[in-house]
mmCIF file of C-alpha atoms in Angstrom:
data_model
loop_
_atom_site.group_PDB
_atom_site.id
_atom_site.type_symbol
_atom_site.label_atom_id
_atom_site.label_comp_id
_atom_site.label_asym_id
_atom_site.label_seq_id
_atom_site.Cartn_x
_atom_site.Cartn_y
_atom_site.Cartn_z
ATOM 1 C CA MET X 1 -8.593 20.811 -38.374
ATOM 2 C CA ASN X 2 -4.932 20.010 -37.601
ATOM 3 C CA ARG X 3 -3.366 16.551 -37.827
ATOM 4 C CA ILE X 4 -3.968 15.644 -34.203
ATOM 5 C CA GLU X 5 -7.606 16.708 -34.441
ATOM 6 C CA GLN X 6 -7.963 14.638 -37.614
ATOM 7 C CA LYS X 7 -6.619 11.563 -35.829
ATOM 8 C CA LEU X 8 -8.936 12.062 -32.855
ATOM 9 C CA ASP X 9 -11.860 12.574 -35.229
ATOM 10 C CA PHE X 10 -11.031 9.276 -36.956
ATOM 11 C CA LEU X 11 -11.036 7.504 -33.597
ATOM 12 C CA ARG X 12 -14.375 9.039 -32.665
ATOM 13 C CA ARG X 13 -15.891 7.878 -35.943
ATOM 14 C CA VAL X 14 -14.684 4.278 -35.647
ATOM 15 C CA GLU X 15 -15.931 4.116 -32.055
ATOM 16 C CA GLU X 16 -19.388 5.298 -33.078
ATOM 17 C CA SER X 17 -19.619 3.161 -36.210
ATOM 18 C CA GLU X 18 -21.729 0.006 -36.106
ATOM 19 C CA GLU X 19 -19.760 -1.459 -39.002
ATOM 20 C CA PRO X 20 -16.705 -3.727 -38.516
ATOM 21 C CA LEU X 21 -13.345 -2.063 -39.019
ATOM 22 C CA GLN X 22 -12.122 -2.100 -42.589
ATOM 23 C CA ALA X 23 -8.606 -3.405 -43.265
ATOM 24 C CA GLU X 24 -7.180 0.072 -43.822
ATOM 25 C CA GLU X 25 -8.858 1.352 -40.641
ATOM 26 C CA THR X 26 -7.344 -1.513 -38.654
ATOM 27 C CA VAL X 27 -3.871 -0.718 -39.983
ATOM 28 C CA TYR X 28 -4.294 2.984 -39.200
ATOM 29 C CA LEU X 29 -5.551 2.323 -35.671
ATOM 30 C CA ILE X 30 -2.534 0.101 -34.999
ATOM 31 C CA GLU X 31 -0.316 2.904 -36.294
ATOM 32 C CA LEU X 32 -1.967 5.396 -33.932
ATOM 33 C CA LEU X 33 -1.265 3.156 -30.925
ATOM 34 C CA SER X 34 2.376 4.187 -31.305
ATOM 35 C CA ALA X 35 1.685 7.855 -32.140
ATOM 36 C CA LYS X 36 4.137 10.428 -30.800
ATOM 37 C CA ASN X 37 1.337 12.512 -29.319
ATOM 38 C CA ALA X 38 0.300 11.218 -25.880
ATOM 39 C CA ASP X 39 -3.313 12.373 -26.249
ATOM 40 C CA VAL X 40 -3.617 10.364 -29.453
ATOM 41 C CA ARG X 41 -2.067 7.264 -27.849
ATOM 42 C CA CYS X 42 -4.366 7.624 -24.856
ATOM 43 C CA ARG X 43 -7.499 7.894 -26.984
ATOM 44 C CA THR X 44 -6.397 5.109 -29.315
ATOM 45 C CA ALA X 45 -5.859 2.768 -26.367
ATOM 46 C CA ILE X 46 -9.539 3.273 -25.502
ATOM 47 C CA SER X 47 -10.690 2.934 -29.118
ATOM 48 C CA ALA X 48 -8.802 -0.349 -29.468
ATOM 49 C CA GLY X 49 -10.930 -1.791 -26.674
ATOM 50 C CA ILE X 50 -14.190 -0.593 -28.188
ATOM 51 C CA CYS X 51 -13.285 -1.970 -31.635
ATOM 52 C CA PHE X 52 -11.130 -4.819 -30.315
ATOM 53 C CA LEU X 53 -9.368 -7.204 -32.667
ATOM 54 C CA PRO X 54 -6.638 -9.754 -31.856
ATOM 55 C CA GLU X 55 -4.308 -7.677 -34.039
ATOM 56 C CA PHE X 56 -4.382 -4.977 -31.356
ATOM 57 C CA GLU X 57 -2.912 -7.222 -28.646
ATOM 58 C CA LYS X 58 0.762 -6.700 -29.472
ATOM 59 C CA PRO X 59 0.672 -2.872 -29.721
ATOM 60 C CA LEU X 60 -1.525 -2.652 -26.611
ATOM 61 C CA LEU X 61 0.986 -4.774 -24.704
ATOM 62 C CA GLN X 62 3.664 -2.300 -25.782
ATOM 63 C CA LEU X 63 1.595 0.494 -24.249
ATOM 64 C CA LEU X 64 1.779 -1.226 -20.856
ATOM 65 C CA LYS X 65 5.293 0.267 -20.759
ATOM 66 C CA ASP X 66 4.203 3.787 -21.751
ATOM 67 C CA LYS X 67 5.483 6.698 -19.660
ATOM 68 C CA LYS X 68 1.924 7.931 -19.104
ATOM 69 C CA ARG X 69 0.083 6.039 -16.390
ATOM 70 C CA ILE X 70 -3.379 6.691 -17.840
ATOM 71 C CA ILE X 71 -2.245 5.198 -21.154
ATOM 72 C CA ARG X 72 -1.004 2.073 -19.383
ATOM 73 C CA VAL X 73 -4.332 1.756 -17.569
ATOM 74 C CA ASN X 74 -6.367 2.267 -20.750
ATOM 75 C CA ALA X 75 -4.279 -0.342 -22.576
ATOM 76 C CA CYS X 76 -4.744 -2.812 -19.725
ATOM 77 C CA ASP X 77 -8.501 -2.214 -19.749
ATOM 78 C CA SER X 78 -8.723 -2.733 -23.525
ATOM 79 C CA LEU X 79 -6.742 -5.956 -23.301
ATOM 80 C CA SER X 80 -9.548 -7.360 -21.134
ATOM 81 C CA ASN X 81 -11.324 -8.077 -24.438
ATOM 82 C CA SER X 82 -8.648 -10.613 -25.394
ATOM 83 C CA ALA X 83 -9.153 -14.376 -25.198
ATOM 84 C CA ASN X 84 -5.423 -15.086 -25.216
ATOM 85 C CA MET X 85 -3.952 -16.326 -21.931
ATOM 86 C CA ALA X 86 -0.469 -15.376 -23.138
ATOM 87 C CA VAL X 87 -1.723 -11.781 -22.976
ATOM 88 C CA ALA X 88 -3.090 -12.343 -19.463
ATOM 89 C CA PHE X 89 0.307 -13.544 -18.235
ATOM 90 C CA GLU X 90 1.830 -10.260 -19.440
ATOM 91 C CA LEU X 91 -0.422 -8.429 -16.970
ATOM 92 C CA ILE X 92 1.019 -10.125 -13.884
ATOM 93 C CA PRO X 93 3.855 -7.584 -13.391
ATOM 94 C CA LEU X 94 1.248 -4.789 -13.247
ATOM 95 C CA MET X 95 -0.405 -6.533 -10.301
ATOM 96 C CA GLN X 96 2.654 -5.443 -8.313
ATOM 97 C CA SER X 97 2.707 -1.872 -9.639
ATOM 98 C CA ARG X 98 3.196 1.069 -7.277
ATOM 99 C CA TYR X 99 0.000 2.534 -8.680
ATOM 100 C CA ARG X 100 -3.298 1.238 -7.346
ATOM 101 C CA LEU X 101 -5.311 1.670 -10.545
ATOM 102 C CA GLU X 102 -2.796 -0.388 -12.517
ATOM 103 C CA ARG X 103 -2.963 -3.143 -9.911
ATOM 104 C CA GLY X 104 -6.754 -3.193 -9.873
ATOM 105 C CA TYR X 105 -7.164 -3.158 -13.640
ATOM 106 C CA ALA X 106 -4.475 -5.810 -14.107
ATOM 107 C CA VAL X 107 -6.260 -8.247 -11.778
ATOM 108 C CA LEU X 108 -9.693 -7.566 -13.300
ATOM 109 C CA SER X 109 -8.414 -7.758 -16.886
ATOM 110 C CA TYR X 110 -6.618 -11.044 -16.155
ATOM 111 C CA SER X 111 -9.922 -12.410 -14.845
ATOM 112 C CA ASP X 112 -11.795 -11.139 -17.937
ATOM 113 C CA ILE X 113 -9.278 -12.705 -20.327
ATOM 114 C CA ALA X 114 -9.405 -16.030 -18.477
ATOM 115 C CA LEU X 115 -13.200 -16.061 -18.800
ATOM 116 C CA ASN X 116 -12.992 -15.161 -22.494
ATOM 117 C CA ALA X 117 -10.459 -17.940 -23.038
ATOM 118 C CA GLY X 118 -12.436 -20.538 -21.094
ATOM 119 C CA ALA X 119 -9.505 -21.085 -18.732
ATOM 120 C CA PRO X 120 -10.100 -23.204 -15.587
ATOM 121 C CA LYS X 121 -11.717 -20.870 -13.055
ATOM 122 C CA GLU X 122 -10.202 -22.432 -9.937
ATOM 123 C CA GLU X 123 -6.740 -22.241 -11.450
ATOM 124 C CA THR X 124 -7.279 -18.573 -12.309
ATOM 125 C CA ILE X 125 -8.535 -17.830 -8.796
ATOM 126 C CA ASN X 126 -5.399 -19.430 -7.357
ATOM 127 C CA VAL X 127 -3.224 -17.195 -9.545
ATOM 128 C CA LEU X 128 -5.049 -14.015 -8.528
ATOM 129 C CA ARG X 129 -5.803 -14.651 -4.862
ATOM 130 C CA PRO X 130 -2.298 -13.809 -3.506
ATOM 131 C CA TYR X 131 -2.435 -10.402 -5.208
ATOM 132 C CA VAL X 132 -5.975 -9.805 -3.978
ATOM 133 C CA GLU X 133 -5.109 -10.727 -0.398
ATOM 134 C CA ALA X 134 -2.019 -8.501 -0.479
ATOM 135 C CA GLU X 135 -4.006 -5.492 -1.753
ATOM 136 C CA SER X 136 -4.422 -2.763 0.875
ATOM 137 C CA ASP X 137 -5.928 0.018 -1.241
ATOM 138 C CA ASP X 138 -9.739 0.166 -1.210
ATOM 139 C CA TRP X 139 -10.189 1.190 -4.850
ATOM 140 C CA ALA X 140 -7.951 -1.582 -6.145
ATOM 141 C CA LYS X 141 -9.579 -4.012 -3.682
ATOM 142 C CA ALA X 142 -12.987 -3.319 -5.224
ATOM 143 C CA PHE X 143 -11.664 -4.255 -8.674
ATOM 144 C CA CYS X 144 -10.052 -7.366 -7.204
ATOM 145 C CA THR X 145 -13.298 -8.375 -5.518
ATOM 146 C CA GLU X 146 -15.173 -8.219 -8.825
ATOM 147 C CA ALA X 147 -12.370 -10.176 -10.511
ATOM 148 C CA LEU X 148 -12.744 -13.085 -8.083
ATOM 149 C CA ALA X 149 -16.544 -12.954 -7.890
ATOM 150 C CA GLN X 150 -16.995 -13.278 -11.646
ATOM 151 C CA LEU X 151 -14.840 -16.405 -11.484
ATOM 152 C CA GLY X 152 -17.220 -17.897 -8.925
ATOM 153 C CA ASP X 153 -15.369 -16.999 -5.711
ATOM 154 C CA TYR X 154 -18.382 -15.398 -4.048
ATOM 155 C CA GLY X 155 -16.675 -15.411 -0.665
ATOM 156 C CA ALA X 156 -14.675 -12.434 -1.931
ATOM 157 C CA LEU X 157 -17.888 -10.388 -1.875
ATOM 158 C CA GLU X 158 -17.550 -10.129 1.918
ATOM 159 C CA HIS X 159 -15.100 -7.272 1.265
ATOM 160 C CA LEU X 160 -17.897 -5.176 -0.229
ATOM 161 C CA TYR X 161 -19.696 -4.549 3.066
ATOM 162 C CA ARG X 162 -16.667 -2.568 4.240
ATOM 163 C CA LEU X 163 -15.775 -1.064 0.858
ATOM 164 C CA LEU X 164 -19.269 0.387 0.448
ATOM 165 C CA GLY X 165 -18.439 2.685 3.360
ATOM 166 C CA SER X 166 -14.846 3.421 2.343
ATOM 167 C CA ASN X 167 -13.480 6.948 2.751
ATOM 168 C CA ASP X 168 -12.385 6.706 -0.898
ATOM 169 C CA ALA X 169 -15.204 7.808 -3.227
ATOM 170 C CA HIS X 170 -13.642 5.882 -6.126
ATOM 171 C CA ALA X 171 -13.739 2.721 -4.027
ATOM 172 C CA ARG X 172 -17.377 3.291 -3.064
ATOM 173 C CA ARG X 173 -18.362 3.676 -6.728
ATOM 174 C CA ALA X 174 -16.515 0.511 -7.748
ATOM 175 C CA ALA X 175 -17.956 -1.412 -4.792
ATOM 176 C CA LEU X 176 -21.498 -0.310 -5.675
ATOM 177 C CA LYS X 177 -21.034 -1.431 -9.268
ATOM 178 C CA CYS X 178 -19.836 -4.818 -8.062
ATOM 179 C CA ALA X 179 -22.626 -5.144 -5.474
ATOM 180 C CA ALA X 180 -25.272 -4.356 -8.098
ATOM 181 C CA ARG X 181 -23.848 -7.104 -10.294
ATOM 182 C CA PHE X 182 -23.679 -9.778 -7.590
ATOM 183 C CA VAL X 183 -26.640 -8.980 -5.321
ATOM 184 C CA ALA X 184 -27.920 -12.546 -5.661
ATOM 185 C CA TYR X 185 -24.754 -13.921 -4.039
ATOM 186 C CA MET X 186 -24.672 -11.555 -1.047
ATOM 187 C CA ASP X 187 -26.403 -11.563 2.329
ATOM 188 C CA ARG X 188 -29.600 -9.659 1.499
ATOM 189 C CA ASP X 189 -30.233 -8.220 4.972
ATOM 190 C CA MET X 190 -26.628 -7.216 5.563
ATOM 191 C CA LEU X 191 -26.367 -5.602 2.130
ATOM 192 C CA GLU X 192 -29.617 -3.689 2.582
ATOM 193 C CA THR X 193 -28.542 -2.430 6.015
ATOM 194 C CA THR X 194 -25.141 -1.379 4.665
ATOM 195 C CA LEU X 195 -26.645 0.440 1.670
ATOM 196 C CA ILE X 196 -29.264 2.297 3.724
ATOM 197 C CA ARG X 197 -26.637 3.396 6.242
ATOM 198 C CA GLN X 198 -24.359 4.590 3.454
ATOM 199 C CA LEU X 199 -27.227 6.429 1.750
ATOM 200 C CA GLU X 200 -27.836 8.372 4.969
ATOM 201 C CA GLN X 201 -24.144 9.264 5.295
ATOM 202 C CA GLU X 202 -23.249 9.803 1.629
ATOM 203 C CA ARG X 203 -22.402 13.363 0.574
ATOM 204 C CA ASP X 204 -21.612 12.611 -3.064
ATOM 205 C CA GLU X 205 -24.849 13.027 -5.040
ATOM 206 C CA THR X 206 -23.581 10.834 -7.881
ATOM 207 C CA ILE X 207 -22.895 7.980 -5.482
ATOM 208 C CA LYS X 208 -26.304 8.453 -3.860
ATOM 209 C CA GLY X 209 -27.793 7.800 -7.275
ATOM 210 C CA LEU X 210 -25.681 4.684 -7.707
ATOM 211 C CA ILE X 211 -26.898 3.243 -4.403
ATOM 212 C CA SER X 212 -30.431 2.951 -5.797
ATOM 213 C CA SER X 213 -29.497 0.164 -8.237
ATOM 214 C CA PRO X 214 -28.381 -2.492 -5.728
ATOM 215 C CA LEU X 215 -31.101 -1.359 -3.284
ATOM 216 C CA GLU X 216 -33.768 -1.943 -5.926
ATOM 217 C CA LYS X 217 -32.315 -5.365 -6.689
ATOM 218 C CA VAL X 218 -32.387 -6.266 -2.990
ATOM 219 C CA GLY X 219 -36.058 -5.256 -2.954
ATOM 220 C CA GLU X 220 -36.764 -7.377 -6.013
ATOM 221 C CA SER X 221 -35.138 -10.412 -4.393
ATOM 222 C CA GLU X 222 -37.359 -9.960 -1.326
ATOM 223 C CA GLN X 223 -40.455 -10.238 -3.512
ATOM 224 C CA VAL X 224 -39.329 -13.490 -5.163
#
């Protein structure tokens, strides 16, 4: 096993462990966040979210400037575990990124951090809404919709009826995940009609499987 494999094996073990990180493991994980090897940085950015500690915030913020887009996205996703609004403010520039996944994750992670921090929801919605309204990409829009809905802006869920039939498979998956989470706040009949229509048209077998979750929840709500 070479050095890179050893580092990746360490990350796998800490991810799978049910025990809290030991002090030396925390120090080593922080060290790996600035590893020269991109594969190691990429994996460590994910591991830092699974085993999140406030000590990881600073090195993860540094990774938001990494040359590799996937590393920036993974770092942004892991930072969603933070409860520090100063970290959330650092995500605002990514909401204007050229890359849709960075924009979507930045908005959703900001929302997550605000919830973790107990920040005023209406104030957070007002910060995010301009970026959400300006978003034209369906995949990023699905992330943005979930970001607002979990803050209590259920009007944003109106976007899902269109996104569930998007030409972008990534957007359809994200929209289905969001719809399954917020079925109770959507128009039951409209959602059911949209899901059945999409099930008939859907060619992606994985997405067909995902449609069953919100459909079942719609059925459950009918029986209540």
